[in-house]
Amino acid sequence: MMMLVDCSGCRTPLQLPPGAKTIRCAVCHAVTRVAPPPAPPPYLQPGTSQYYPPPRPSSYNHPSPPPVHGRKRAVIIGICYRNSRNELKGCINDAKCMRFLLVNRFKFPTESILMLTEEETDPYRIPTKHNIRMAMYWLVQGVQAGDSLVFHFSGHGSQQRNYTGDEVDGYDETLCPLDFEAQGMIVDDEINATIVRPLPTGAKLHAIIDACHSGTMLDLPYLCRMERTGRYAWEDHRPRSGAWKGTSGGEVISFSGCDDDQTAADTDSLSKVTSTGAMTFSLIQAIERGQGTTYGSILNAMKSSIRNSDSDLGGGLVTSLLTMLVTGGSIGTRQEPQLSANEPFDVYTKPFSL
């Protein structure tokens, strides 16, 4: 079992491997020396199918956030699964483009952006399951009113059967870390428990998930169904079990690459220059073209951009093969970007801001 300890430099929670007495922080690079205490409970609570973060040391709730945390902070993940049967081409490009957008368009401090890609030289910034989990903890640590958070993931997504009855379609959505074949996937219940539920009043989180089966990847209570004409309605996805999937008063809005039963394309047909995720490219394109005034205008622009290039996207052969490999299911339909939120709102009057 792993345990959490606070970094001696920036107070970021670090997950200590069994038996280790030192650990280096991926954020400030300080080395923390500790004596491992007893292991905490596992992520999956005994006798349930609910994921919860393990209990944290009392010092985790430090009265002030670490110095690297500004009013804006982001976790950006791009995984190409290089030299494997699941290889993608454009996900690291997506991550770099997203970082450029956040820094130059939305004034995110570079030191408050945590990048996880296969190109990172720091072993704690490689997008393994362990490192992605720790990055999610880092994102919400010390969050308070006025903070703006971004979680971006570009890579493989999948599904697995849900047996608790809290999914409308009977499946949990999952993110695939670099080492998912050995360590397993990250389930939407855990993502919700880690970065959605703790969000306090006055704080906001935007998630941008460019992956297959990503429509409800954050398990948010409401999904926006939008027709080609632009008409929309909010679909209620609150679990029949009564489990709470919202926040602690904060606001969470998610853009995702496709519906839960669809695959997302990794293509060069949109940029015409290099491979990118169709969803990430269309989102950035909408913002750069001045179509990012409201959430409705962004979603319409994304859908139009992908629809107009649909004949070139091809559904994504690698992503489709992965879907069949992991779920045993069939290949999904064309991708339609989705919008979900913890509370419904008027998508054409609410201004978009990060």
mmCIF file of C-alpha atoms in Angstrom:
data_model
loop_
_atom_site.group_PDB
_atom_site.id
_atom_site.type_symbol
_atom_site.label_atom_id
_atom_site.label_comp_id
_atom_site.label_asym_id
_atom_site.label_seq_id
_atom_site.Cartn_x
_atom_site.Cartn_y
_atom_site.Cartn_z
ATOM 1 C CA MET A 1 0.000 0.000 0.000
ATOM 2 C CA MET A 2 0.984 3.606 -0.614
ATOM 3 C CA MET A 3 0.826 6.437 1.907
ATOM 4 C CA LEU A 4 0.630 10.218 1.544
ATOM 5 C CA VAL A 5 3.232 12.555 3.027
ATOM 6 C CA ASP A 6 3.636 16.303 2.653
ATOM 7 C CA CYS A 7 6.561 17.625 0.613
ATOM 8 C CA SER A 8 9.066 19.367 2.906
ATOM 9 C CA GLY A 9 9.422 22.182 0.365
ATOM 10 C CA CYS A 10 5.992 23.099 -1.035
ATOM 11 C CA ARG A 11 3.644 20.936 1.096
ATOM 12 C CA THR A 12 2.309 19.082 -1.954
ATOM 13 C CA PRO A 13 1.004 15.611 -0.921
ATOM 14 C CA LEU A 14 3.312 12.865 -2.188
ATOM 15 C CA GLN A 15 2.503 9.174 -2.430
ATOM 16 C CA LEU A 16 5.293 7.187 -0.771
ATOM 17 C CA PRO A 17 6.069 3.727 -2.204
ATOM 18 C CA PRO A 18 6.166 0.868 0.333
ATOM 19 C CA GLY A 19 9.388 0.842 2.364
ATOM 20 C CA ALA A 20 10.745 4.084 0.906
ATOM 21 C CA LYS A 21 12.317 6.581 3.311
ATOM 22 C CA THR A 22 12.834 9.461 0.844
ATOM 23 C CA ILE A 23 10.839 10.888 -2.067
ATOM 24 C CA ARG A 24 11.483 13.743 -4.503
ATOM 25 C CA CYS A 25 8.658 16.219 -5.272
ATOM 26 C CA ALA A 26 7.640 16.520 -8.936
ATOM 27 C CA VAL A 27 6.649 20.151 -8.368
ATOM 28 C CA CYS A 28 9.520 21.793 -6.435
ATOM 29 C CA HIS A 29 12.038 18.876 -6.617
ATOM 30 C CA ALA A 30 12.717 18.970 -2.857
ATOM 31 C CA VAL A 31 13.711 15.651 -1.266
ATOM 32 C CA THR A 32 11.577 14.675 1.731
ATOM 33 C CA ARG A 33 12.885 12.142 4.262
ATOM 34 C CA VAL A 34 10.238 10.205 6.154
ATOM 35 C CA ALA A 35 9.712 7.078 8.198
ATOM 36 C CA PRO A 36 6.787 5.178 6.643
ATOM 37 C CA PRO A 37 3.790 4.996 9.020
ATOM 38 C CA PRO A 38 1.108 2.284 8.768
ATOM 39 C CA ALA A 39 -0.570 2.047 5.375
ATOM 40 C CA PRO A 40 -3.928 3.810 4.897
ATOM 41 C CA PRO A 41 -7.078 2.024 3.687
ATOM 42 C CA PRO A 42 -7.218 1.137 -0.037
ATOM 43 C CA TYR A 43 -8.818 3.376 -2.626
ATOM 44 C CA LEU A 44 -11.731 0.994 -3.081
ATOM 45 C CA GLN A 45 -13.697 0.963 0.154
ATOM 46 C CA PRO A 46 -14.369 -2.595 1.436
ATOM 47 C CA GLY A 47 -17.803 -3.908 0.556
ATOM 48 C CA THR A 48 -18.583 -1.073 -1.876
ATOM 49 C CA SER A 49 -17.852 0.042 -5.418
ATOM 50 C CA GLN A 50 -17.228 3.657 -4.412
ATOM 51 C CA TYR A 51 -13.808 5.233 -4.839
ATOM 52 C CA TYR A 52 -12.558 7.693 -2.270
ATOM 53 C CA PRO A 53 -9.164 9.328 -1.741
ATOM 54 C CA PRO A 54 -7.362 7.635 1.163
ATOM 55 C CA PRO A 55 -7.267 9.487 4.490
ATOM 56 C CA ARG A 56 -4.666 12.266 4.410
ATOM 57 C CA PRO A 57 -2.355 13.448 7.164
ATOM 58 C CA SER A 58 -3.729 16.331 9.235
ATOM 59 C CA SER A 59 -1.022 18.571 7.817
ATOM 60 C CA TYR A 60 -2.596 18.117 4.356
ATOM 61 C CA ASN A 61 -5.195 20.746 5.207
ATOM 62 C CA HIS A 62 -2.591 23.457 5.491
ATOM 63 C CA PRO A 63 -4.112 26.927 6.080
ATOM 64 C CA SER A 64 -2.420 28.369 2.984
ATOM 65 C CA PRO A 65 -1.828 26.766 -0.454
ATOM 66 C CA PRO A 66 1.690 25.932 -1.625
ATOM 67 C CA PRO A 67 3.611 28.809 -3.236
ATOM 68 C CA VAL A 68 3.354 27.259 -6.707
ATOM 69 C CA HIS A 69 -0.435 27.418 -6.522
ATOM 70 C CA GLY A 70 -1.690 30.691 -7.950
ATOM 71 C CA ARG A 71 -5.276 31.711 -8.364
ATOM 72 C CA LYS A 72 -5.031 29.693 -11.575
ATOM 73 C CA ARG A 73 -3.511 26.224 -11.825
ATOM 74 C CA ALA A 74 -3.743 23.347 -14.281
ATOM 75 C CA VAL A 75 -2.890 19.695 -14.823
ATOM 76 C CA ILE A 76 -2.250 18.811 -18.477
ATOM 77 C CA ILE A 77 -1.807 15.156 -19.510
ATOM 78 C CA GLY A 78 -0.884 13.859 -22.966
ATOM 79 C CA ILE A 79 -0.215 10.150 -23.580
ATOM 80 C CA CYS A 80 0.744 8.626 -26.945
ATOM 81 C CA TYR A 81 1.456 5.072 -25.636
ATOM 82 C CA ARG A 82 4.569 4.950 -27.821
ATOM 83 C CA ASN A 83 5.906 1.637 -29.078
ATOM 84 C CA SER A 84 2.732 -0.214 -28.120
ATOM 85 C CA ARG A 85 -0.266 -1.605 -29.990
ATOM 86 C CA ASN A 86 -2.301 1.301 -28.580
ATOM 87 C CA GLU A 87 -0.067 4.068 -29.980
ATOM 88 C CA LEU A 88 -1.565 7.478 -30.744
ATOM 89 C CA LYS A 89 0.099 10.354 -32.597
ATOM 90 C CA GLY A 90 -1.310 13.672 -31.442
ATOM 91 C CA CYS A 91 -1.805 13.568 -27.678
ATOM 92 C CA ILE A 92 1.492 15.186 -26.643
ATOM 93 C CA ASN A 93 0.851 17.865 -29.281
ATOM 94 C CA ASP A 94 -2.531 18.422 -27.624
ATOM 95 C CA ALA A 95 -0.856 18.893 -24.247
ATOM 96 C CA LYS A 96 1.634 21.431 -25.621
ATOM 97 C CA CYS A 97 -1.100 23.371 -27.419
ATOM 98 C CA MET A 98 -3.233 23.451 -24.282
ATOM 99 C CA ARG A 99 -0.349 24.755 -22.189
ATOM 100 C CA PHE A 100 0.331 27.494 -24.772
ATOM 101 C CA LEU A 101 -3.358 28.476 -24.762
ATOM 102 C CA LEU A 102 -3.561 28.650 -20.964
ATOM 103 C CA VAL A 103 -0.360 30.678 -20.592
ATOM 104 C CA ASN A 104 -0.814 33.087 -23.482
ATOM 105 C CA ARG A 105 -4.567 33.492 -23.755
ATOM 106 C CA PHE A 106 -5.748 32.958 -20.176
ATOM 107 C CA LYS A 107 -2.637 34.090 -18.239
ATOM 108 C CA PHE A 108 -1.996 30.887 -16.274
ATOM 109 C CA PRO A 109 1.435 31.084 -14.571
ATOM 110 C CA THR A 110 3.803 28.513 -16.092
ATOM 111 C CA GLU A 111 4.868 27.406 -12.593
ATOM 112 C CA SER A 112 1.246 26.575 -11.793
ATOM 113 C CA ILE A 113 0.874 24.151 -14.698
ATOM 114 C CA LEU A 114 1.794 20.505 -14.080
ATOM 115 C CA MET A 115 2.516 18.676 -17.353
ATOM 116 C CA LEU A 116 2.532 14.881 -17.573
ATOM 117 C CA THR A 117 3.709 13.410 -20.895
ATOM 118 C CA GLU A 118 6.071 10.687 -22.082
ATOM 119 C CA GLU A 119 8.570 13.381 -23.101
ATOM 120 C CA GLU A 120 9.143 14.557 -19.516
ATOM 121 C CA THR A 121 12.555 13.718 -18.068
ATOM 122 C CA ASP A 122 11.337 13.866 -14.463
ATOM 123 C CA PRO A 123 10.060 10.350 -13.556
ATOM 124 C CA TYR A 124 7.313 11.898 -11.419
ATOM 125 C CA ARG A 125 5.899 13.658 -14.493
ATOM 126 C CA ILE A 126 5.516 10.513 -16.591
ATOM 127 C CA PRO A 127 1.736 9.882 -16.949
ATOM 128 C CA THR A 128 1.541 6.634 -14.984
ATOM 129 C CA LYS A 129 -1.529 5.794 -12.927
ATOM 130 C CA HIS A 130 0.278 6.749 -9.719
ATOM 131 C CA ASN A 131 1.509 10.094 -11.084
ATOM 132 C CA ILE A 132 -1.897 11.024 -12.556
ATOM 133 C CA ARG A 133 -3.528 10.334 -9.195
ATOM 134 C CA MET A 134 -0.982 12.541 -7.447
ATOM 135 C CA ALA A 135 -1.465 15.281 -10.042
ATOM 136 C CA MET A 136 -5.205 15.293 -9.324
ATOM 137 C CA TYR A 137 -4.495 15.707 -5.595
ATOM 138 C CA TRP A 138 -2.074 18.527 -6.391
ATOM 139 C CA LEU A 139 -4.694 20.296 -8.492
ATOM 140 C CA VAL A 140 -7.229 20.653 -5.686
ATOM 141 C CA GLN A 141 -4.908 21.040 -2.702
ATOM 142 C CA GLY A 142 -5.704 24.228 -0.792
ATOM 143 C CA VAL A 143 -8.284 25.316 -3.376
ATOM 144 C CA GLN A 144 -10.378 28.268 -2.243
ATOM 145 C CA ALA A 145 -12.930 30.777 -3.511
ATOM 146 C CA GLY A 146 -11.662 32.665 -6.561
ATOM 147 C CA ASP A 147 -9.405 29.863 -7.810
ATOM 148 C CA SER A 148 -9.709 28.637 -11.403
ATOM 149 C CA LEU A 149 -8.533 25.075 -12.123
ATOM 150 C CA VAL A 150 -8.115 23.202 -15.407
ATOM 151 C CA PHE A 151 -7.762 19.437 -15.904
ATOM 152 C CA HIS A 152 -6.874 18.403 -19.459
ATOM 153 C CA PHE A 153 -6.407 14.811 -20.615
ATOM 154 C CA SER A 154 -5.584 13.626 -24.117
ATOM 155 C CA GLY A 155 -5.186 9.889 -24.547
ATOM 156 C CA HIS A 156 -7.204 6.692 -24.488
ATOM 157 C CA GLY A 157 -10.493 6.385 -22.649
ATOM 158 C CA SER A 158 -12.603 3.299 -22.172
ATOM 159 C CA GLN A 159 -15.525 1.801 -20.243
ATOM 160 C CA GLN A 160 -16.116 -0.986 -17.775
ATOM 161 C CA ARG A 161 -19.316 -2.556 -16.500
ATOM 162 C CA ASN A 162 -20.959 -0.783 -13.542
ATOM 163 C CA TYR A 163 -22.691 -3.010 -10.998
ATOM 164 C CA THR A 164 -24.007 -0.391 -8.542
ATOM 165 C CA GLY A 165 -26.757 1.063 -10.740
ATOM 166 C CA ASP A 166 -25.426 4.636 -10.625
ATOM 167 C CA GLU A 167 -24.737 4.886 -14.382
ATOM 168 C CA VAL A 168 -27.546 5.583 -16.867
ATOM 169 C CA ASP A 169 -25.961 3.332 -19.508
ATOM 170 C CA GLY A 170 -24.665 0.668 -17.107
ATOM 171 C CA TYR A 171 -20.985 1.514 -17.674
ATOM 172 C CA ASP A 172 -18.328 3.461 -15.795
ATOM 173 C CA GLU A 173 -16.063 5.615 -17.958
ATOM 174 C CA THR A 174 -12.298 5.297 -17.493
ATOM 175 C CA LEU A 175 -9.042 7.072 -18.336
ATOM 176 C CA CYS A 176 -6.133 4.931 -19.499
ATOM 177 C CA PRO A 177 -2.782 5.870 -17.929
ATOM 178 C CA LEU A 178 0.447 4.998 -19.707
ATOM 179 C CA ASP A 179 0.709 1.802 -17.643
ATOM 180 C CA PHE A 180 -2.988 0.872 -17.710
ATOM 181 C CA GLU A 181 -2.353 -2.653 -18.997
ATOM 182 C CA ALA A 182 -0.308 -3.430 -15.880
ATOM 183 C CA GLN A 183 -1.840 -1.083 -13.286
ATOM 184 C CA GLY A 184 -5.413 -0.685 -14.495
ATOM 185 C CA MET A 185 -7.510 2.309 -15.485
ATOM 186 C CA ILE A 186 -8.730 5.323 -13.491
ATOM 187 C CA VAL A 187 -12.512 5.096 -13.029
ATOM 188 C CA ASP A 188 -14.863 8.087 -13.237
ATOM 189 C CA ASP A 189 -15.981 7.512 -9.609
ATOM 190 C CA GLU A 190 -12.429 8.167 -8.420
ATOM 191 C CA ILE A 191 -12.018 11.231 -10.662
ATOM 192 C CA ASN A 192 -15.255 12.668 -9.282
ATOM 193 C CA ALA A 193 -14.281 11.963 -5.675
ATOM 194 C CA THR A 194 -10.818 13.498 -6.099
ATOM 195 C CA ILE A 195 -11.328 16.714 -8.103
ATOM 196 C CA VAL A 196 -15.095 17.369 -8.175
ATOM 197 C CA ARG A 197 -16.486 16.734 -4.698
ATOM 198 C CA PRO A 198 -13.870 18.779 -2.754
ATOM 199 C CA LEU A 199 -14.403 21.980 -4.806
ATOM 200 C CA PRO A 200 -15.588 24.752 -2.436
ATOM 201 C CA THR A 201 -17.989 27.623 -3.081
ATOM 202 C CA GLY A 202 -16.462 30.305 -5.308
ATOM 203 C CA ALA A 203 -13.931 27.984 -6.966
ATOM 204 C CA LYS A 204 -14.315 26.618 -10.504
ATOM 205 C CA LEU A 205 -12.883 23.692 -12.426
ATOM 206 C CA HIS A 206 -12.894 23.173 -16.185
ATOM 207 C CA ALA A 207 -12.143 19.674 -17.462
ATOM 208 C CA ILE A 208 -11.187 19.077 -21.093
ATOM 209 C CA ILE A 209 -11.174 15.360 -21.867
ATOM 210 C CA ASP A 210 -10.063 14.332 -25.361
ATOM 211 C CA ALA A 211 -10.587 10.581 -25.221
ATOM 212 C CA CYS A 212 -12.985 7.860 -26.282
ATOM 213 C CA HIS A 213 -16.097 7.316 -24.143
ATOM 214 C CA SER A 214 -15.524 10.634 -22.385
ATOM 215 C CA GLY A 215 -19.010 12.180 -22.337
ATOM 216 C CA THR A 216 -19.500 11.710 -18.591
ATOM 217 C CA MET A 217 -15.881 11.101 -17.563
ATOM 218 C CA LEU A 218 -16.225 13.312 -14.476
ATOM 219 C CA ASP A 219 -19.544 11.724 -13.466
ATOM 220 C CA LEU A 220 -21.184 15.159 -13.326
ATOM 221 C CA PRO A 221 -24.948 15.259 -12.630
ATOM 222 C CA TYR A 222 -26.019 17.034 -15.850
ATOM 223 C CA LEU A 223 -25.212 16.483 -19.536
ATOM 224 C CA CYS A 224 -26.110 19.023 -22.233
ATOM 225 C CA ARG A 225 -27.785 17.444 -25.269
ATOM 226 C CA MET A 226 -27.482 19.805 -28.236
ATOM 227 C CA GLU A 227 -29.120 19.337 -31.646
ATOM 228 C CA ARG A 228 -27.582 20.453 -34.942
ATOM 229 C CA THR A 229 -29.934 23.423 -34.918
ATOM 230 C CA GLY A 230 -28.381 24.605 -31.645
ATOM 231 C CA ARG A 231 -31.376 23.718 -29.491
ATOM 232 C CA TYR A 232 -30.342 22.041 -26.266
ATOM 233 C CA ALA A 233 -31.659 20.434 -23.084
ATOM 234 C CA TRP A 234 -29.919 19.307 -19.906
ATOM 235 C CA GLU A 235 -30.125 15.553 -19.314
ATOM 236 C CA ASP A 236 -30.282 14.418 -15.682
ATOM 237 C CA HIS A 237 -27.502 11.929 -14.886
ATOM 238 C CA ARG A 238 -27.862 11.903 -11.117
ATOM 239 C CA PRO A 239 -27.472 8.303 -9.881
ATOM 240 C CA ARG A 240 -30.670 6.481 -9.018
ATOM 241 C CA SER A 241 -28.875 5.283 -5.882
ATOM 242 C CA GLY A 242 -28.910 8.840 -4.561
ATOM 243 C CA ALA A 243 -25.095 9.073 -4.395
ATOM 244 C CA TRP A 244 -23.894 12.683 -4.541
ATOM 245 C CA LYS A 245 -21.799 13.458 -7.627
ATOM 246 C CA GLY A 246 -21.708 17.241 -7.315
ATOM 247 C CA THR A 247 -19.287 19.612 -5.593
ATOM 248 C CA SER A 248 -18.969 21.190 -2.145
ATOM 249 C CA GLY A 249 -20.386 24.413 -3.571
ATOM 250 C CA GLY A 250 -17.940 25.061 -6.428
ATOM 251 C CA GLU A 251 -18.577 25.011 -10.169
ATOM 252 C CA VAL A 252 -17.394 22.244 -12.523
ATOM 253 C CA ILE A 253 -17.875 22.307 -16.296
ATOM 254 C CA SER A 254 -16.472 19.671 -18.639
ATOM 255 C CA PHE A 255 -15.911 19.590 -22.399
ATOM 256 C CA SER A 256 -15.342 16.077 -23.718
ATOM 257 C CA GLY A 257 -14.426 14.646 -27.076
ATOM 258 C CA CYS A 258 -17.447 12.437 -27.641
ATOM 259 C CA ASP A 259 -20.438 10.723 -26.082
ATOM 260 C CA ASP A 260 -20.002 7.740 -23.765
ATOM 261 C CA ASP A 261 -20.714 5.248 -26.561
ATOM 262 C CA GLN A 262 -18.435 6.915 -29.129
ATOM 263 C CA THR A 263 -14.750 6.916 -30.035
ATOM 264 C CA ALA A 264 -12.633 10.050 -30.515
ATOM 265 C CA ALA A 265 -10.301 10.613 -33.464
ATOM 266 C CA ASP A 266 -6.548 11.206 -33.407
ATOM 267 C CA THR A 267 -6.006 12.897 -36.780
ATOM 268 C CA ASP A 268 -4.118 15.394 -38.941
ATOM 269 C CA SER A 269 -7.195 16.242 -41.021
ATOM 270 C CA LEU A 270 -8.034 19.332 -38.953
ATOM 271 C CA SER A 271 -4.671 21.006 -38.432
ATOM 272 C CA LYS A 272 -3.358 19.923 -41.881
ATOM 273 C CA VAL A 273 0.131 20.126 -40.354
ATOM 274 C CA THR A 274 0.507 17.607 -37.532
ATOM 275 C CA SER A 275 -1.540 15.037 -35.650
ATOM 276 C CA THR A 276 -3.844 16.293 -32.903
ATOM 277 C CA GLY A 277 -6.918 15.169 -31.053
ATOM 278 C CA ALA A 278 -9.938 16.380 -33.031
ATOM 279 C CA MET A 279 -11.631 17.674 -29.886
ATOM 280 C CA THR A 280 -8.644 19.602 -28.486
ATOM 281 C CA PHE A 281 -7.935 21.202 -31.857
ATOM 282 C CA SER A 282 -11.560 22.220 -32.427
ATOM 283 C CA LEU A 283 -11.810 23.719 -28.920
ATOM 284 C CA ILE A 284 -8.660 25.813 -29.321
ATOM 285 C CA GLN A 285 -9.696 26.790 -32.844
ATOM 286 C CA ALA A 286 -13.092 28.022 -31.608
ATOM 287 C CA ILE A 287 -11.444 30.190 -28.951
ATOM 288 C CA GLU A 288 -8.812 31.602 -31.315
ATOM 289 C CA ARG A 289 -11.461 32.442 -33.937
ATOM 290 C CA GLY A 290 -13.481 34.439 -31.441
ATOM 291 C CA GLN A 291 -16.204 31.795 -31.103
ATOM 292 C CA GLY A 292 -15.481 31.299 -27.415
ATOM 293 C CA THR A 293 -17.744 33.950 -25.931
ATOM 294 C CA THR A 294 -20.221 31.490 -24.371
ATOM 295 C CA TYR A 295 -20.265 27.749 -23.682
ATOM 296 C CA GLY A 296 -22.976 27.312 -26.294
ATOM 297 C CA SER A 297 -20.972 29.097 -28.992
ATOM 298 C CA ILE A 298 -17.901 26.957 -28.241
ATOM 299 C CA LEU A 299 -19.839 23.690 -28.294
ATOM 300 C CA ASN A 300 -21.578 24.608 -31.563
ATOM 301 C CA ALA A 301 -18.263 25.588 -33.166
ATOM 302 C CA MET A 302 -16.607 22.351 -32.033
ATOM 303 C CA LYS A 303 -19.424 20.198 -33.329
ATOM 304 C CA SER A 304 -19.437 22.030 -36.658
ATOM 305 C CA SER A 305 -15.674 21.781 -37.080
ATOM 306 C CA ILE A 306 -15.596 18.046 -36.426
ATOM 307 C CA ARG A 307 -18.749 17.401 -38.479
ATOM 308 C CA ASN A 308 -17.272 19.203 -41.482
ATOM 309 C CA SER A 309 -14.119 17.066 -41.257
ATOM 310 C CA ASP A 310 -15.955 13.853 -40.376
ATOM 311 C CA SER A 311 -15.229 12.130 -43.671
ATOM 312 C CA ASP A 312 -11.504 12.492 -43.022
ATOM 313 C CA LEU A 313 -11.538 11.358 -39.392
ATOM 314 C CA GLY A 314 -12.349 7.737 -40.033
ATOM 315 C CA GLY A 315 -13.407 7.010 -36.455
ATOM 316 C CA GLY A 316 -9.867 6.431 -35.238
ATOM 317 C CA LEU A 317 -8.704 2.876 -35.964
ATOM 318 C CA VAL A 318 -6.394 2.587 -32.945
ATOM 319 C CA THR A 319 -8.993 3.974 -30.536
ATOM 320 C CA SER A 320 -11.625 1.648 -31.947
ATOM 321 C CA LEU A 321 -9.359 -1.377 -31.556
ATOM 322 C CA LEU A 322 -8.599 -0.387 -27.971
ATOM 323 C CA THR A 323 -12.328 -0.086 -27.245
ATOM 324 C CA MET A 324 -12.920 -3.629 -28.450
ATOM 325 C CA LEU A 325 -9.847 -4.891 -26.557
ATOM 326 C CA VAL A 326 -10.803 -3.393 -23.191
ATOM 327 C CA THR A 327 -14.604 -3.594 -23.206
ATOM 328 C CA GLY A 328 -15.282 -6.450 -25.574
ATOM 329 C CA GLY A 329 -17.800 -4.130 -27.196
ATOM 330 C CA SER A 330 -18.345 -2.798 -30.665
ATOM 331 C CA ILE A 331 -16.848 0.210 -32.400
ATOM 332 C CA GLY A 332 -18.652 3.459 -31.532
ATOM 333 C CA THR A 333 -20.301 5.959 -33.849
ATOM 334 C CA ARG A 334 -19.011 9.333 -35.045
ATOM 335 C CA GLN A 335 -17.796 11.614 -32.312
ATOM 336 C CA GLU A 336 -19.920 14.487 -31.048
ATOM 337 C CA PRO A 337 -18.264 16.771 -28.446
ATOM 338 C CA GLN A 338 -20.195 16.963 -25.184
ATOM 339 C CA LEU A 339 -20.722 19.490 -22.383
ATOM 340 C CA SER A 340 -21.525 18.473 -18.801
ATOM 341 C CA ALA A 341 -21.768 20.357 -15.516
ATOM 342 C CA ASN A 342 -22.539 20.041 -11.823
ATOM 343 C CA GLU A 343 -25.516 22.414 -12.293
ATOM 344 C CA PRO A 344 -27.516 23.274 -15.461
ATOM 345 C CA PHE A 345 -27.224 26.792 -16.913
ATOM 346 C CA ASP A 346 -28.118 28.809 -20.023
ATOM 347 C CA VAL A 347 -25.285 27.906 -22.407
ATOM 348 C CA TYR A 348 -25.921 30.913 -24.664
ATOM 349 C CA THR A 349 -25.797 33.594 -21.970
ATOM 350 C CA LYS A 350 -23.155 32.244 -19.601
ATOM 351 C CA PRO A 351 -19.760 33.759 -20.594
ATOM 352 C CA PHE A 352 -16.877 31.318 -21.055
ATOM 353 C CA SER A 353 -13.839 32.061 -18.909
ATOM 354 C CA LEU A 354 -10.923 30.148 -17.435
#
